[in-house]
């Protein structure tokens, strides 16, 4: 059992190369195995210190898995490993054209209720969004592989807006579905 | 998150929500966004020939603090010169709305929106 998880980065923990494309056929079984080996149940008769260490490891493993699982946190983590500052809240400069599109998209979501079939409309929006996200993810992968890190960071920032729009669509879909019940 | 009374007031009764013709020569449009929370803000100003802001409108998709910050600055900007408007700083906004530290970035967004709108207007005027 590896006791030095804390000295590894999240990719090393799951023994996969640090990159945007992750082989979850390798990660998932290892994740389950690691979860098992640090499960609190296995440490009931251990010392306090061992127990504490197990909890810390378990939480690290979770954090590592959650980070690799979703494209945006994974991309941000990759940039962080390269020493890029990724979440400066005060940096509001963005491609104006892109922001304009986001604004229009959010307006369309907000006004979806006036549609004849709002749920159907939301579904359409969601597939457009998923497609856009995939395009950005592919773009990130290319830029990151080419070490064009500043451009790659810009792409992740765009993805964050789309994720927010997706959350709004999800919330609204849920609301509408509940109203129909 | 407990919002201050002033934030709630702007949130429930936002002032000056709307759109101006972004192609008009006397209109400046500022688009800004905060990736961390996915907020998008559009601030537009209509400027008179002698450089006074006659009208200011906004549209914000974001949290209560972001909406309140943009609503407040539209009120503050009206009647000001462009230079005066650019003097509005995020801390003025944050103080007026009693924003907690985690929400100060919403006021930064509003300050940046003012700059972007003024810059857009100046660029059109010079071209």
PDB file of N, CA, C and O in Angstrom, chain B residues 43 45 47 51-53 56 73-74 76-90 92-93 110-118:
ATOM      1  N   UNK B  43     -23.171  46.214 -20.053  1.00  0.00           N
ATOM      2  CA  UNK B  43     -23.480  47.568 -19.597  1.00  0.00           C
ATOM      3  C   UNK B  43     -23.399  48.494 -20.798  1.00  0.00           C
ATOM      4  O   UNK B  43     -22.423  48.439 -21.554  1.00  0.00           O
ATOM      5  N   UNK B  45     -23.993  52.557 -22.334  1.00  0.00           N
ATOM      6  CA  UNK B  45     -24.194  53.971 -22.024  1.00  0.00           C
ATOM      7  C   UNK B  45     -24.537  54.738 -23.298  1.00  0.00           C
ATOM      8  O   UNK B  45     -24.049  54.407 -24.383  1.00  0.00           O
ATOM      9  N   UNK B  47     -24.281  58.539 -24.733  1.00  0.00           N
ATOM     10  CA  UNK B  47     -23.515  59.734 -24.378  1.00  0.00           C
ATOM     11  C   UNK B  47     -23.953  60.926 -25.233  1.00  0.00           C
ATOM     12  O   UNK B  47     -24.125  60.784 -26.451  1.00  0.00           O
ATOM     13  N   UNK B  51     -20.454  64.979 -24.004  1.00  0.00           N
ATOM     14  CA  UNK B  51     -19.754  63.979 -23.185  1.00  0.00           C
ATOM     15  C   UNK B  51     -20.395  63.625 -21.867  1.00  0.00           C
ATOM     16  O   UNK B  51     -19.731  63.149 -20.953  1.00  0.00           O
ATOM     17  N   UNK B  52     -21.711  63.863 -21.754  1.00  0.00           N
ATOM     18  CA  UNK B  52     -22.414  63.482 -20.524  1.00  0.00           C
ATOM     19  C   UNK B  52     -23.168  62.165 -20.767  1.00  0.00           C
ATOM     20  O   UNK B  52     -23.769  61.979 -21.833  1.00  0.00           O
ATOM     21  N   UNK B  53     -23.134  61.298 -19.775  1.00  0.00           N
ATOM     22  CA  UNK B  53     -23.870  60.039 -19.900  1.00  0.00           C
ATOM     23  C   UNK B  53     -25.357  60.302 -19.660  1.00  0.00           C
ATOM     24  O   UNK B  53     -25.772  60.627 -18.551  1.00  0.00           O
ATOM     25  N   UNK B  56     -28.016  54.927 -19.036  1.00  0.00           N
ATOM     26  CA  UNK B  56     -27.188  53.745 -18.786  1.00  0.00           C
ATOM     27  C   UNK B  56     -28.122  52.578 -18.505  1.00  0.00           C
ATOM     28  O   UNK B  56     -29.060  52.700 -17.713  1.00  0.00           O
ATOM     29  N   UNK B  73     -24.502  50.761 -10.549  1.00  0.00           N
ATOM     30  CA  UNK B  73     -23.654  51.640 -11.353  1.00  0.00           C
ATOM     31  C   UNK B  73     -24.432  52.348 -12.464  1.00  0.00           C
ATOM     32  O   UNK B  73     -24.095  53.475 -12.811  1.00  0.00           O
ATOM     33  N   UNK B  74     -25.497  51.741 -12.965  1.00  0.00           N
ATOM     34  CA  UNK B  74     -26.289  52.474 -13.968  1.00  0.00           C
ATOM     35  C   UNK B  74     -26.891  53.725 -13.334  1.00  0.00           C
ATOM     36  O   UNK B  74     -26.942  54.778 -13.949  1.00  0.00           O
ATOM     37  N   UNK B  76     -25.613  55.392 -10.772  1.00  0.00           N
ATOM     38  CA  UNK B  76     -24.517  56.322 -10.492  1.00  0.00           C
ATOM     39  C   UNK B  76     -23.999  57.011 -11.746  1.00  0.00           C
ATOM     40  O   UNK B  76     -23.557  58.150 -11.713  1.00  0.00           O
ATOM     41  N   UNK B  77     -24.021  56.313 -12.871  1.00  0.00           N
ATOM     42  CA  UNK B  77     -23.386  56.851 -14.075  1.00  0.00           C
ATOM     43  C   UNK B  77     -24.205  57.948 -14.743  1.00  0.00           C
ATOM     44  O   UNK B  77     -23.650  58.840 -15.376  1.00  0.00           O
ATOM     45  N   UNK B  78     -25.506  57.870 -14.604  1.00  0.00           N
ATOM     46  CA  UNK B  78     -26.352  58.835 -15.304  1.00  0.00           C
ATOM     47  C   UNK B  78     -26.030  60.262 -14.858  1.00  0.00           C
ATOM     48  O   UNK B  78     -25.981  60.543 -13.668  1.00  0.00           O
ATOM     49  N   UNK B  79     -25.819  61.144 -15.844  1.00  0.00           N
ATOM     50  CA  UNK B  79     -25.540  62.546 -15.544  1.00  0.00           C
ATOM     51  C   UNK B  79     -24.061  62.823 -15.351  1.00  0.00           C
ATOM     52  O   UNK B  79     -23.647  63.971 -15.234  1.00  0.00           O
ATOM     53  N   UNK B  80     -23.249  61.783 -15.288  1.00  0.00           N
ATOM     54  CA  UNK B  80     -21.806  61.977 -15.104  1.00  0.00           C
ATOM     55  C   UNK B  80     -21.105  62.129 -16.451  1.00  0.00           C
ATOM     56  O   UNK B  80     -21.600  61.689 -17.488  1.00  0.00           O
ATOM     57  N   UNK B  81     -19.919  62.758 -16.405  1.00  0.00           N
ATOM     58  CA  UNK B  81     -19.074  62.771 -17.601  1.00  0.00           C
ATOM     59  C   UNK B  81     -18.388  61.408 -17.679  1.00  0.00           C
ATOM     60  O   UNK B  81     -18.387  60.651 -16.701  1.00  0.00           O
ATOM     61  N   UNK B  82     -17.775  61.127 -18.833  1.00  0.00           N
ATOM     62  CA  UNK B  82     -17.094  59.843 -18.994  1.00  0.00           C
ATOM     63  C   UNK B  82     -15.962  59.699 -17.982  1.00  0.00           C
ATOM     64  O   UNK B  82     -15.761  58.634 -17.402  1.00  0.00           O
ATOM     65  N   UNK B  83     -15.223  60.808 -17.780  1.00  0.00           N
ATOM     66  CA  UNK B  83     -14.116  60.750 -16.825  1.00  0.00           C
ATOM     67  C   UNK B  83     -14.620  60.465 -15.415  1.00  0.00           C
ATOM     68  O   UNK B  83     -14.037  59.659 -14.688  1.00  0.00           O
ATOM     69  N   UNK B  84     -15.706  61.135 -15.052  1.00  0.00           N
ATOM     70  CA  UNK B  84     -16.275  60.905 -13.715  1.00  0.00           C
ATOM     71  C   UNK B  84     -16.730  59.459 -13.554  1.00  0.00           C
ATOM     72  O   UNK B  84     -16.514  58.845 -12.519  1.00  0.00           O
ATOM     73  N   UNK B  85     -17.333  58.938 -14.620  1.00  0.00           N
ATOM     74  CA  UNK B  85     -17.820  57.550 -14.549  1.00  0.00           C
ATOM     75  C   UNK B  85     -16.659  56.590 -14.336  1.00  0.00           C
ATOM     76  O   UNK B  85     -16.772  55.616 -13.580  1.00  0.00           O
ATOM     77  N   UNK B  86     -15.549  56.886 -14.991  1.00  0.00           N
ATOM     78  CA  UNK B  86     -14.389  55.993 -14.851  1.00  0.00           C
ATOM     79  C   UNK B  86     -13.763  56.058 -13.457  1.00  0.00           C
ATOM     80  O   UNK B  86     -12.944  55.214 -13.108  1.00  0.00           O
ATOM     81  N   UNK B  87     -14.159  57.079 -12.688  1.00  0.00           N
ATOM     82  CA  UNK B  87     -13.654  57.187 -11.309  1.00  0.00           C
ATOM     83  C   UNK B  87     -14.361  56.216 -10.364  1.00  0.00           C
ATOM     84  O   UNK B  87     -13.917  55.995  -9.243  1.00  0.00           O
ATOM     85  N   UNK B  88     -15.488  55.670 -10.805  1.00  0.00           N
ATOM     86  CA  UNK B  88     -16.221  54.732  -9.936  1.00  0.00           C
ATOM     87  C   UNK B  88     -15.385  53.472  -9.764  1.00  0.00           C
ATOM     88  O   UNK B  88     -15.016  52.830 -10.740  1.00  0.00           O
ATOM     89  N   UNK B  89     -15.063  53.176  -8.507  1.00  0.00           N
ATOM     90  CA  UNK B  89     -14.193  52.032  -8.245  1.00  0.00           C
ATOM     91  C   UNK B  89     -14.972  50.898  -7.589  1.00  0.00           C
ATOM     92  O   UNK B  89     -16.000  51.122  -6.944  1.00  0.00           O
ATOM     93  N   UNK B  90     -14.464  49.709  -7.747  1.00  0.00           N
ATOM     94  CA  UNK B  90     -15.199  48.552  -7.227  1.00  0.00           C
ATOM     95  C   UNK B  90     -15.429  48.641  -5.719  1.00  0.00           C
ATOM     96  O   UNK B  90     -16.470  48.226  -5.218  1.00  0.00           O
ATOM     97  N   UNK B  92     -16.074  51.300  -4.003  1.00  0.00           N
ATOM     98  CA  UNK B  92     -17.242  52.172  -3.767  1.00  0.00           C
ATOM     99  C   UNK B  92     -18.523  51.343  -3.864  1.00  0.00           C
ATOM    100  O   UNK B  92     -19.446  51.483  -3.058  1.00  0.00           O
ATOM    101  N   UNK B  93     -18.559  50.498  -4.878  1.00  0.00           N
ATOM    102  CA  UNK B  93     -19.736  49.661  -5.111  1.00  0.00           C
ATOM    103  C   UNK B  93     -19.896  48.660  -3.967  1.00  0.00           C
ATOM    104  O   UNK B  93     -20.976  48.511  -3.384  1.00  0.00           O
ATOM    105  N   UNK B 110     -18.426  44.902 -12.316  1.00  0.00           N
ATOM    106  CA  UNK B 110     -19.150  46.130 -12.668  1.00  0.00           C
ATOM    107  C   UNK B 110     -18.182  47.253 -13.028  1.00  0.00           C
ATOM    108  O   UNK B 110     -18.409  47.995 -13.993  1.00  0.00           O
ATOM    109  N   UNK B 111     -17.095  47.366 -12.272  1.00  0.00           N
ATOM    110  CA  UNK B 111     -16.102  48.401 -12.590  1.00  0.00           C
ATOM    111  C   UNK B 111     -15.508  48.162 -13.976  1.00  0.00           C
ATOM    112  O   UNK B 111     -15.372  49.093 -14.776  1.00  0.00           O
ATOM    113  N   UNK B 112     -15.183  46.910 -14.263  1.00  0.00           N
ATOM    114  CA  UNK B 112     -14.627  46.581 -15.572  1.00  0.00           C
ATOM    115  C   UNK B 112     -15.625  46.846 -16.694  1.00  0.00           C
ATOM    116  O   UNK B 112     -15.245  47.215 -17.798  1.00  0.00           O
ATOM    117  N   UNK B 113     -16.910  46.640 -16.377  1.00  0.00           N
ATOM    118  CA  UNK B 113     -17.950  46.887 -17.379  1.00  0.00           C
ATOM    119  C   UNK B 113     -18.021  48.378 -17.722  1.00  0.00           C
ATOM    120  O   UNK B 113     -18.204  48.743 -18.887  1.00  0.00           O
ATOM    121  N   UNK B 114     -17.854  49.227 -16.705  1.00  0.00           N
ATOM    122  CA  UNK B 114     -17.851  50.673 -16.958  1.00  0.00           C
ATOM    123  C   UNK B 114     -16.705  51.025 -17.906  1.00  0.00           C
ATOM    124  O   UNK B 114     -16.909  51.681 -18.936  1.00  0.00           O
ATOM    125  N   UNK B 115     -15.503  50.558 -17.581  1.00  0.00           N
ATOM    126  CA  UNK B 115     -14.340  50.824 -18.435  1.00  0.00           C
ATOM    127  C   UNK B 115     -14.574  50.356 -19.860  1.00  0.00           C
ATOM    128  O   UNK B 115     -14.292  51.077 -20.816  1.00  0.00           O
ATOM    129  N   UNK B 116     -15.107  49.133 -19.969  1.00  0.00           N
ATOM    130  CA  UNK B 116     -15.310  48.551 -21.298  1.00  0.00           C
ATOM    131  C   UNK B 116     -16.317  49.376 -22.099  1.00  0.00           C
ATOM    132  O   UNK B 116     -16.131  49.600 -23.295  1.00  0.00           O
ATOM    133  N   UNK B 117     -17.379  49.846 -21.433  1.00  0.00           N
ATOM    134  CA  UNK B 117     -18.408  50.625 -22.127  1.00  0.00           C
ATOM    135  C   UNK B 117     -17.842  51.973 -22.569  1.00  0.00           C
ATOM    136  O   UNK B 117     -18.058  52.412 -23.712  1.00  0.00           O
ATOM    137  N   UNK B 118     -17.090  52.636 -21.679  1.00  0.00           N
ATOM    138  CA  UNK B 118     -16.497  53.932 -22.024  1.00  0.00           C
ATOM    139  C   UNK B 118     -15.486  53.763 -23.162  1.00  0.00           C
ATOM    140  O   UNK B 118     -15.503  54.521 -24.133  1.00  0.00           O
TER     141      UNK B 118
END
